[in-house]
Amino acid sequence: MARVHVSVLGAGAWGTALAALASARADVLLWARAPEVADAIGRARRNPRHLSDIELPSALRATADLDAALDHVLDAPGPGLIVLGVPMAGLADICAQLASALPAQRDRPLHLLWTCKGIDPDTLQLPHQIIAGHLPRRPWLHAGVLSGPSFAREVAQGLPVALTLAAGDPGTGTVCQAAYHGVQARIYTTPDIVGVEVGGALKNVMAIACGISDGLRLGTNARAALITRGLAEIQRLGIALGGQADTFSGLAGLGDLVLTATGGLSRNRQVGVAVGEGRRLEDILAGGMTAEGVRCARAALELGSRHALDLPITEIVCRVLFDGLAPREAVAALLTREPRPE
């Protein structure tokens, strides 16, 4: 396969890390919304806003011109890959921009990946549904989701990582592997877009629950129980929405859950720890802490209700975050539920 041309749209921590990772194997251009960020990456090899202490590869180029970023893949002599490195809150906007910027017709395929994790709190949509609603279908544009256990900082530092690429077209997996699969990264493929997305969304809610438990100093037994029963909830909702059961025992399910629920770099776990230690959610978020699980929890509970599913950990997290239930009372509420077979 010819050298892949990659345009990563979004210079946040994860977009920057994915651009740095691909630059070892592909021709990469990173789009930053702010011109000063693109300039600093090109001049000083640093992103001044995210992962600013990590030197970026010399092969990585950056631009603040979205048209230039798209031309980089549209005009490539070989395979082209667009990676959306934006959070859930920015997904609809970037897709609307792509809808007006991409050509209506093209004689070669182009591949699109998204990396955000969550459920839209207003529409209850998963990322692929948001993309379908804001980016009209083009037969030559093949899309998929890249997910799995990964902290942006470790990827940018060059540490090993394994990820899952879910796409309907096998060619998207081939192109993604050509750009990313190598010594540092392993890319596994699956057709299960829904399962991968549900795993990526709900693991953040479960990480908040584990953080609350850790903030209360309830021990590793309690954390292991929350991870195990949390995985059961994730699988329950994922299957109801059309996901495949096996997905949840893989990287995008169990793997991502374990990392996010136990890793020190997990913002969702950090929010949970702070709540468990007695801090108010409003104060935590006002301090600049962001966690997708906070946005996702209510939406996940509502989706579960629509499918008549029992999601007790998700429900308790919502009651603690939004209804004023004391964390220790939440633990008691979970422990005193009616006994049942596993």
Short mmCIF file of C-alpha atoms in Angstrom, two decimals:
data_model
loop_
_atom_site.label_atom_id
_atom_site.label_comp_id
_atom_site.label_asym_id
_atom_site.label_seq_id
_atom_site.Cartn_x
_atom_site.Cartn_y
_atom_site.Cartn_z
CA MET A 1 0.00 0.00 0.00
CA ALA A 2 1.17 3.53 -0.79
CA ARG A 3 1.99 5.84 2.10
CA VAL A 4 -1.19 6.97 3.86
CA HIS A 5 -1.93 10.69 4.12
CA VAL A 6 -3.61 11.54 7.44
CA SER A 7 -5.32 14.74 8.49
CA VAL A 8 -6.15 14.91 12.19
CA LEU A 9 -8.81 17.53 12.88
CA GLY A 10 -8.51 18.86 16.41
CA ALA A 11 -5.34 19.63 18.35
CA GLY A 12 -6.52 18.68 21.81
CA ALA A 13 -4.58 16.13 23.82
CA TRP A 14 -5.92 13.08 21.99
CA GLY A 15 -5.78 14.63 18.52
CA THR A 16 -2.19 15.70 19.14
CA ALA A 17 -1.24 12.26 20.43
CA LEU A 18 -2.83 10.46 17.47
CA ALA A 19 -1.13 12.82 15.03
CA ALA A 20 2.21 12.20 16.69
CA LEU A 21 1.65 8.43 16.63
CA ALA A 22 0.76 8.31 12.93
CA SER A 23 3.67 10.55 11.91
CA ALA A 24 6.05 7.59 12.27
CA ARG A 25 4.31 5.71 9.45
CA ALA A 26 2.20 8.23 7.52
CA ASP A 27 2.29 11.74 6.09
CA VAL A 28 0.39 13.64 8.81
CA LEU A 29 -1.08 17.12 8.98
CA LEU A 30 -2.67 18.26 12.26
CA TRP A 31 -5.40 20.91 12.09
CA ALA A 32 -5.60 23.29 15.05
CA ARG A 33 -8.43 25.76 15.30
CA ALA A 34 -6.12 28.41 16.80
CA PRO A 35 -3.35 29.70 14.49
CA GLU A 36 -0.99 30.21 17.43
CA VAL A 37 -1.25 26.53 18.33
CA ALA A 38 -0.46 25.41 14.78
CA ASP A 39 2.45 27.87 14.66
CA ALA A 40 3.90 26.65 17.96
CA ILE A 41 3.70 23.01 16.85
CA GLY A 42 5.55 23.79 13.65
CA ARG A 43 8.11 26.11 15.19
CA ALA A 44 8.77 24.72 18.68
CA ARG A 45 7.54 21.10 18.28
CA ARG A 46 5.17 21.68 21.22
CA ASN A 47 1.44 22.08 21.64
CA PRO A 48 1.24 25.03 24.05
CA ARG A 49 -2.23 24.06 25.32
CA HIS A 50 -2.11 20.28 25.61
CA LEU A 51 0.77 17.96 26.55
CA SER A 52 2.99 21.02 26.40
CA ASP A 53 5.91 19.26 28.08
CA ILE A 54 6.16 16.60 25.34
CA GLU A 55 8.29 17.23 22.27
CA LEU A 56 6.42 16.29 19.11
CA PRO A 57 8.00 14.44 16.15
CA SER A 58 9.75 16.56 13.57
CA ALA A 59 7.74 14.83 10.82
CA LEU A 60 4.46 16.18 12.22
CA ARG A 61 3.16 19.30 10.50
CA ALA A 62 0.31 21.55 11.63
CA THR A 63 -2.03 24.09 10.07
CA ALA A 64 -4.92 26.33 11.10
CA ASP A 65 -6.40 26.17 7.58
CA LEU A 66 -9.15 23.55 7.43
CA ASP A 67 -9.21 23.58 3.63
CA ALA A 68 -5.50 22.83 3.57
CA ALA A 69 -6.00 19.96 5.99
CA LEU A 70 -8.70 18.46 3.77
CA ASP A 71 -6.71 19.00 0.57
CA HIS A 72 -3.90 17.06 2.23
CA VAL A 73 -6.01 13.88 2.08
CA LEU A 74 -8.22 14.65 -0.90
CA ASP A 75 -5.24 15.29 -3.20
CA ALA A 76 -3.07 12.48 -1.82
CA PRO A 77 -1.66 10.06 -4.41
CA GLY A 78 -2.40 7.16 -2.05
CA PRO A 79 -4.98 6.39 0.66
CA GLY A 80 -6.44 9.32 2.60
CA LEU A 81 -7.59 9.23 6.21
CA ILE A 82 -9.38 11.94 8.23
CA VAL A 83 -9.27 11.51 12.00
CA LEU A 84 -11.74 13.56 14.04
CA GLY A 85 -9.87 14.34 17.25
CA VAL A 86 -12.67 16.44 18.72
CA PRO A 87 -14.77 15.78 21.85
CA MET A 88 -18.45 14.82 21.71
CA ALA A 89 -19.48 18.44 22.22
CA GLY A 90 -17.67 19.49 19.03
CA LEU A 91 -18.59 16.53 16.82
CA ALA A 92 -21.71 17.98 15.21
CA ASP A 93 -19.94 21.24 14.40
CA ILE A 94 -16.94 19.65 12.70
CA CYS A 95 -19.22 17.34 10.73
CA ALA A 96 -21.24 20.34 9.53
CA GLN A 97 -18.00 21.95 8.36
CA LEU A 98 -17.02 18.77 6.54
CA ALA A 99 -20.45 18.58 4.91
CA SER A 100 -19.87 21.90 3.19
CA ALA A 101 -16.17 21.39 2.45
CA LEU A 102 -16.02 17.85 1.06
CA PRO A 103 -16.84 17.32 -2.63
CA ALA A 104 -20.13 15.73 -3.62
CA GLN A 105 -18.41 13.24 -5.93
CA ARG A 106 -15.07 11.48 -5.88
CA ASP A 107 -13.67 8.54 -7.82
CA ARG A 108 -11.52 7.14 -4.99
CA PRO A 109 -12.43 6.15 -1.44
CA LEU A 110 -11.61 8.34 1.53
CA HIS A 111 -11.71 7.11 5.13
CA LEU A 112 -12.99 8.90 8.22
CA LEU A 113 -12.46 7.97 11.87
CA TRP A 114 -13.88 9.49 15.01
CA THR A 115 -12.40 9.04 18.48
CA CYS A 116 -14.83 10.78 20.84
CA LYS A 117 -16.67 8.75 23.49
CA GLY A 118 -20.08 9.49 24.96
CA ILE A 119 -23.80 9.84 24.44
CA ASP A 120 -25.28 13.19 23.49
CA PRO A 121 -27.22 14.40 26.55
CA ASP A 122 -29.89 16.15 24.47
CA THR A 123 -30.56 13.69 21.65
CA LEU A 124 -29.32 10.46 23.33
CA GLN A 125 -27.38 9.75 20.14
CA LEU A 126 -24.13 7.85 19.84
CA PRO A 127 -21.33 9.43 17.78
CA HIS A 128 -22.12 7.52 14.57
CA GLN A 129 -25.71 8.79 14.74
CA ILE A 130 -24.54 12.38 15.18
CA ILE A 131 -22.23 12.00 12.18
CA ALA A 132 -25.02 10.53 10.05
CA GLY A 133 -27.26 13.47 10.94
CA HIS A 134 -24.73 16.20 10.17
CA LEU A 135 -22.61 14.72 7.39
CA PRO A 136 -24.72 13.57 4.40
CA ARG A 137 -23.72 10.14 3.16
CA ARG A 138 -21.20 9.98 0.36
CA PRO A 139 -20.64 6.55 -1.21
CA TRP A 140 -16.89 7.11 -1.39
CA LEU A 141 -16.54 8.12 2.28
CA HIS A 142 -16.04 5.11 4.58
CA ALA A 143 -16.28 5.75 8.30
CA GLY A 144 -15.41 4.04 11.56
CA VAL A 145 -14.61 4.57 15.23
CA LEU A 146 -11.19 4.18 16.88
CA SER A 147 -11.39 3.32 20.58
CA GLY A 148 -9.85 1.32 23.37
CA PRO A 149 -7.72 1.70 26.50
CA SER A 150 -5.51 4.72 25.89
CA PHE A 151 -4.32 7.80 27.71
CA ALA A 152 -3.23 10.56 25.34
CA ARG A 153 -0.14 11.39 27.40
CA GLU A 154 1.23 7.84 27.23
CA VAL A 155 0.60 7.63 23.47
CA ALA A 156 2.36 10.96 22.91
CA GLN A 157 5.28 9.72 25.02
CA GLY A 158 5.72 6.76 22.71
CA LEU A 159 4.50 4.09 25.12
CA PRO A 160 2.74 0.94 23.80
CA VAL A 161 -1.01 0.95 23.15
CA ALA A 162 -3.61 -1.39 21.62
CA LEU A 163 -6.79 -0.02 20.06
CA THR A 164 -9.90 -1.28 18.28
CA LEU A 165 -11.08 0.05 14.93
CA ALA A 166 -14.77 -0.60 14.21
CA ALA A 167 -15.99 0.02 10.67
CA GLY A 168 -18.43 -1.39 8.16
CA ASP A 169 -15.91 -1.33 5.31
CA PRO A 170 -12.87 -3.60 5.84
CA GLY A 171 -10.82 -1.16 3.78
CA THR A 172 -11.06 1.39 6.56
CA GLY A 173 -9.38 -1.04 8.92
CA THR A 174 -6.64 -1.72 6.39
CA VAL A 175 -5.90 1.98 5.94
CA CYS A 176 -6.00 2.65 9.68
CA GLN A 177 -3.59 -0.20 10.33
CA ALA A 178 -1.26 1.09 7.62
CA ALA A 179 -1.19 4.46 9.36
CA TYR A 180 -1.00 3.34 12.99
CA HIS A 181 -0.15 -0.35 13.42
CA GLY A 182 3.52 -0.85 14.25
CA VAL A 183 6.02 -1.20 17.07
CA GLN A 184 4.20 1.20 19.42
CA ALA A 185 0.57 0.49 18.50
CA ARG A 186 -1.53 -2.55 17.69
CA ILE A 187 -4.81 -1.96 15.85
CA TYR A 188 -7.48 -4.67 15.98
CA THR A 189 -10.58 -4.54 13.78
CA THR A 190 -14.27 -5.35 14.25
CA PRO A 191 -17.49 -4.46 12.42
CA ASP A 192 -19.28 -3.66 15.72
CA ILE A 193 -19.50 0.15 15.72
CA VAL A 194 -22.35 0.28 18.27
CA GLY A 195 -20.65 -2.04 20.74
CA VAL A 196 -17.38 -0.12 20.59
CA GLU A 197 -19.19 3.19 21.08
CA VAL A 198 -21.28 1.97 24.02
CA GLY A 199 -18.19 0.53 25.69
CA GLY A 200 -16.35 3.82 25.26
CA ALA A 201 -19.26 5.86 26.60
CA LEU A 202 -20.31 3.90 29.67
CA LYS A 203 -16.83 3.08 30.93
CA ASN A 204 -16.60 6.77 31.89
CA VAL A 205 -19.69 6.48 34.08
CA MET A 206 -18.29 3.36 35.75
CA ALA A 207 -14.96 5.11 36.27
CA ILE A 208 -16.77 7.84 38.21
CA ALA A 209 -18.38 5.13 40.36
CA CYS A 210 -14.99 3.53 41.03
CA GLY A 211 -13.52 6.92 41.82
CA ILE A 212 -16.27 7.59 44.36
CA SER A 213 -15.51 4.24 45.98
CA ASP A 214 -11.80 5.03 46.09
CA GLY A 215 -12.52 8.50 47.47
CA LEU A 216 -14.45 6.82 50.29
CA ARG A 217 -11.47 4.49 50.91
CA LEU A 218 -13.62 1.40 50.40
CA GLY A 219 -10.74 -0.72 49.14
CA THR A 220 -9.81 -2.76 46.12
CA ASN A 221 -12.47 -5.42 46.72
CA ALA A 222 -15.17 -2.81 46.22
CA ARG A 223 -13.44 -1.43 43.13
CA ALA A 224 -13.19 -4.91 41.58
CA ALA A 225 -16.89 -5.49 42.23
CA LEU A 226 -17.82 -2.18 40.61
CA ILE A 227 -15.69 -2.92 37.55
CA THR A 228 -17.20 -6.39 37.15
CA ARG A 229 -20.82 -5.37 37.65
CA GLY A 230 -20.21 -2.20 35.68
CA LEU A 231 -19.10 -4.28 32.72
CA ALA A 232 -22.35 -6.24 33.00
CA GLU A 233 -24.31 -2.97 32.75
CA ILE A 234 -22.27 -1.82 29.75
CA GLN A 235 -22.90 -5.11 27.98
CA ARG A 236 -26.61 -5.05 28.85
CA LEU A 237 -27.13 -1.65 27.28
CA GLY A 238 -24.80 -2.34 24.36
CA ILE A 239 -26.62 -5.49 23.32
CA ALA A 240 -29.98 -3.73 23.64
CA LEU A 241 -28.74 -1.04 21.24
CA GLY A 242 -27.44 -3.58 18.72
CA GLY A 243 -23.90 -4.30 19.88
CA GLN A 244 -22.25 -7.71 19.89
CA ALA A 245 -21.66 -9.45 23.23
CA ASP A 246 -18.03 -10.37 22.45
CA THR A 247 -17.07 -6.73 21.97
CA PHE A 248 -17.44 -6.01 25.67
CA SER A 249 -14.81 -8.55 26.70
CA GLY A 250 -12.26 -6.92 24.38
CA LEU A 251 -10.17 -3.77 24.26
CA ALA A 252 -13.08 -1.39 23.72
CA GLY A 253 -15.07 -2.94 26.57
CA LEU A 254 -13.20 -4.51 29.47
CA GLY A 255 -9.85 -3.03 28.46
CA ASP A 256 -11.05 0.56 28.33
CA LEU A 257 -13.09 0.10 31.51
CA VAL A 258 -10.15 -1.23 33.54
CA LEU A 259 -7.87 1.58 32.38
CA THR A 260 -10.35 4.37 33.03
CA ALA A 261 -11.55 3.00 36.37
CA THR A 262 -8.05 2.48 37.80
CA GLY A 263 -5.59 4.73 35.96
CA GLY A 264 -4.24 7.82 37.64
CA LEU A 265 -4.57 9.86 34.43
CA SER A 266 -8.33 9.18 34.18
CA ARG A 267 -10.29 12.41 34.55
CA ASN A 268 -13.53 10.52 35.14
CA ARG A 269 -11.97 8.58 37.99
CA GLN A 270 -10.50 11.82 39.38
CA VAL A 271 -13.94 13.43 39.42
CA GLY A 272 -15.34 10.42 41.24
CA VAL A 273 -12.52 10.48 43.82
CA ALA A 274 -13.16 14.17 44.50
CA VAL A 275 -16.90 13.52 44.93
CA GLY A 276 -16.18 10.60 47.25
CA GLU A 277 -13.93 12.84 49.33
CA GLY A 278 -16.82 15.25 49.85
CA ARG A 279 -16.31 17.94 47.21
CA ARG A 280 -19.30 19.34 45.33
CA LEU A 281 -19.54 18.49 41.62
CA GLU A 282 -20.01 22.15 40.74
CA ASP A 283 -16.75 23.06 42.46
CA ILE A 284 -14.89 20.20 40.81
CA LEU A 285 -16.02 21.20 37.33
CA ALA A 286 -15.47 24.90 38.02
CA GLY A 287 -11.83 24.11 38.69
CA GLY A 288 -11.38 23.11 35.07
CA MET A 289 -11.85 19.36 35.45
CA THR A 290 -13.77 17.87 32.52
CA ALA A 291 -15.15 14.34 32.40
CA GLU A 292 -17.33 12.91 29.64
CA GLY A 293 -18.96 10.57 32.14
CA VAL A 294 -20.72 13.50 33.79
CA ARG A 295 -22.33 14.44 30.46
CA CYS A 296 -23.06 10.83 29.61
CA ALA A 297 -24.57 9.44 32.83
CA ARG A 298 -28.11 10.79 32.52
CA ALA A 299 -28.27 9.95 28.82
CA ALA A 300 -27.18 6.37 29.50
CA LEU A 301 -29.80 6.01 32.24
CA GLU A 302 -32.51 7.34 29.92
CA LEU A 303 -31.49 4.94 27.15
CA GLY A 304 -31.63 2.11 29.65
CA SER A 305 -35.08 3.16 30.75
CA ARG A 306 -36.30 3.22 27.16
CA HIS A 307 -35.20 -0.40 26.81
CA ALA A 308 -36.53 -1.42 30.25
CA LEU A 309 -33.00 -2.23 31.48
CA ASP A 310 -31.74 -2.33 35.04
CA LEU A 311 -28.63 -0.11 35.31
CA PRO A 312 -28.16 0.26 39.08
CA ILE A 313 -24.60 1.64 39.09
CA THR A 314 -25.46 4.22 36.43
CA GLU A 315 -28.57 5.18 38.40
CA ILE A 316 -26.61 5.60 41.64
CA VAL A 317 -23.96 7.72 39.92
CA CYS A 318 -26.72 9.99 38.59
CA ARG A 319 -28.28 10.31 42.05
CA VAL A 320 -24.94 11.25 43.59
CA LEU A 321 -23.94 13.70 40.85
CA PHE A 322 -27.28 15.39 40.27
CA ASP A 323 -29.73 14.62 43.09
CA GLY A 324 -27.63 15.23 46.17
CA LEU A 325 -27.39 11.61 47.37
CA ALA A 326 -24.46 11.30 49.78
CA PRO A 327 -21.76 8.93 48.47
CA ARG A 328 -21.91 6.68 51.55
CA GLU A 329 -25.68 6.43 51.23
CA ALA A 330 -25.17 5.49 47.59
CA VAL A 331 -22.94 2.59 48.58
CA ALA A 332 -25.55 1.42 51.09
CA ALA A 333 -28.23 1.64 48.40
CA LEU A 334 -26.20 -0.62 46.11
CA LEU A 335 -25.38 -3.14 48.83
CA THR A 336 -28.95 -3.47 50.06
CA ARG A 337 -30.48 -4.24 46.66
CA GLU A 338 -32.38 -7.50 46.45
CA PRO A 339 -30.06 -10.52 45.97
CA ARG A 340 -30.03 -12.07 42.52
CA PRO A 341 -28.04 -14.59 40.45
CA GLU A 342 -25.00 -13.21 38.68
#
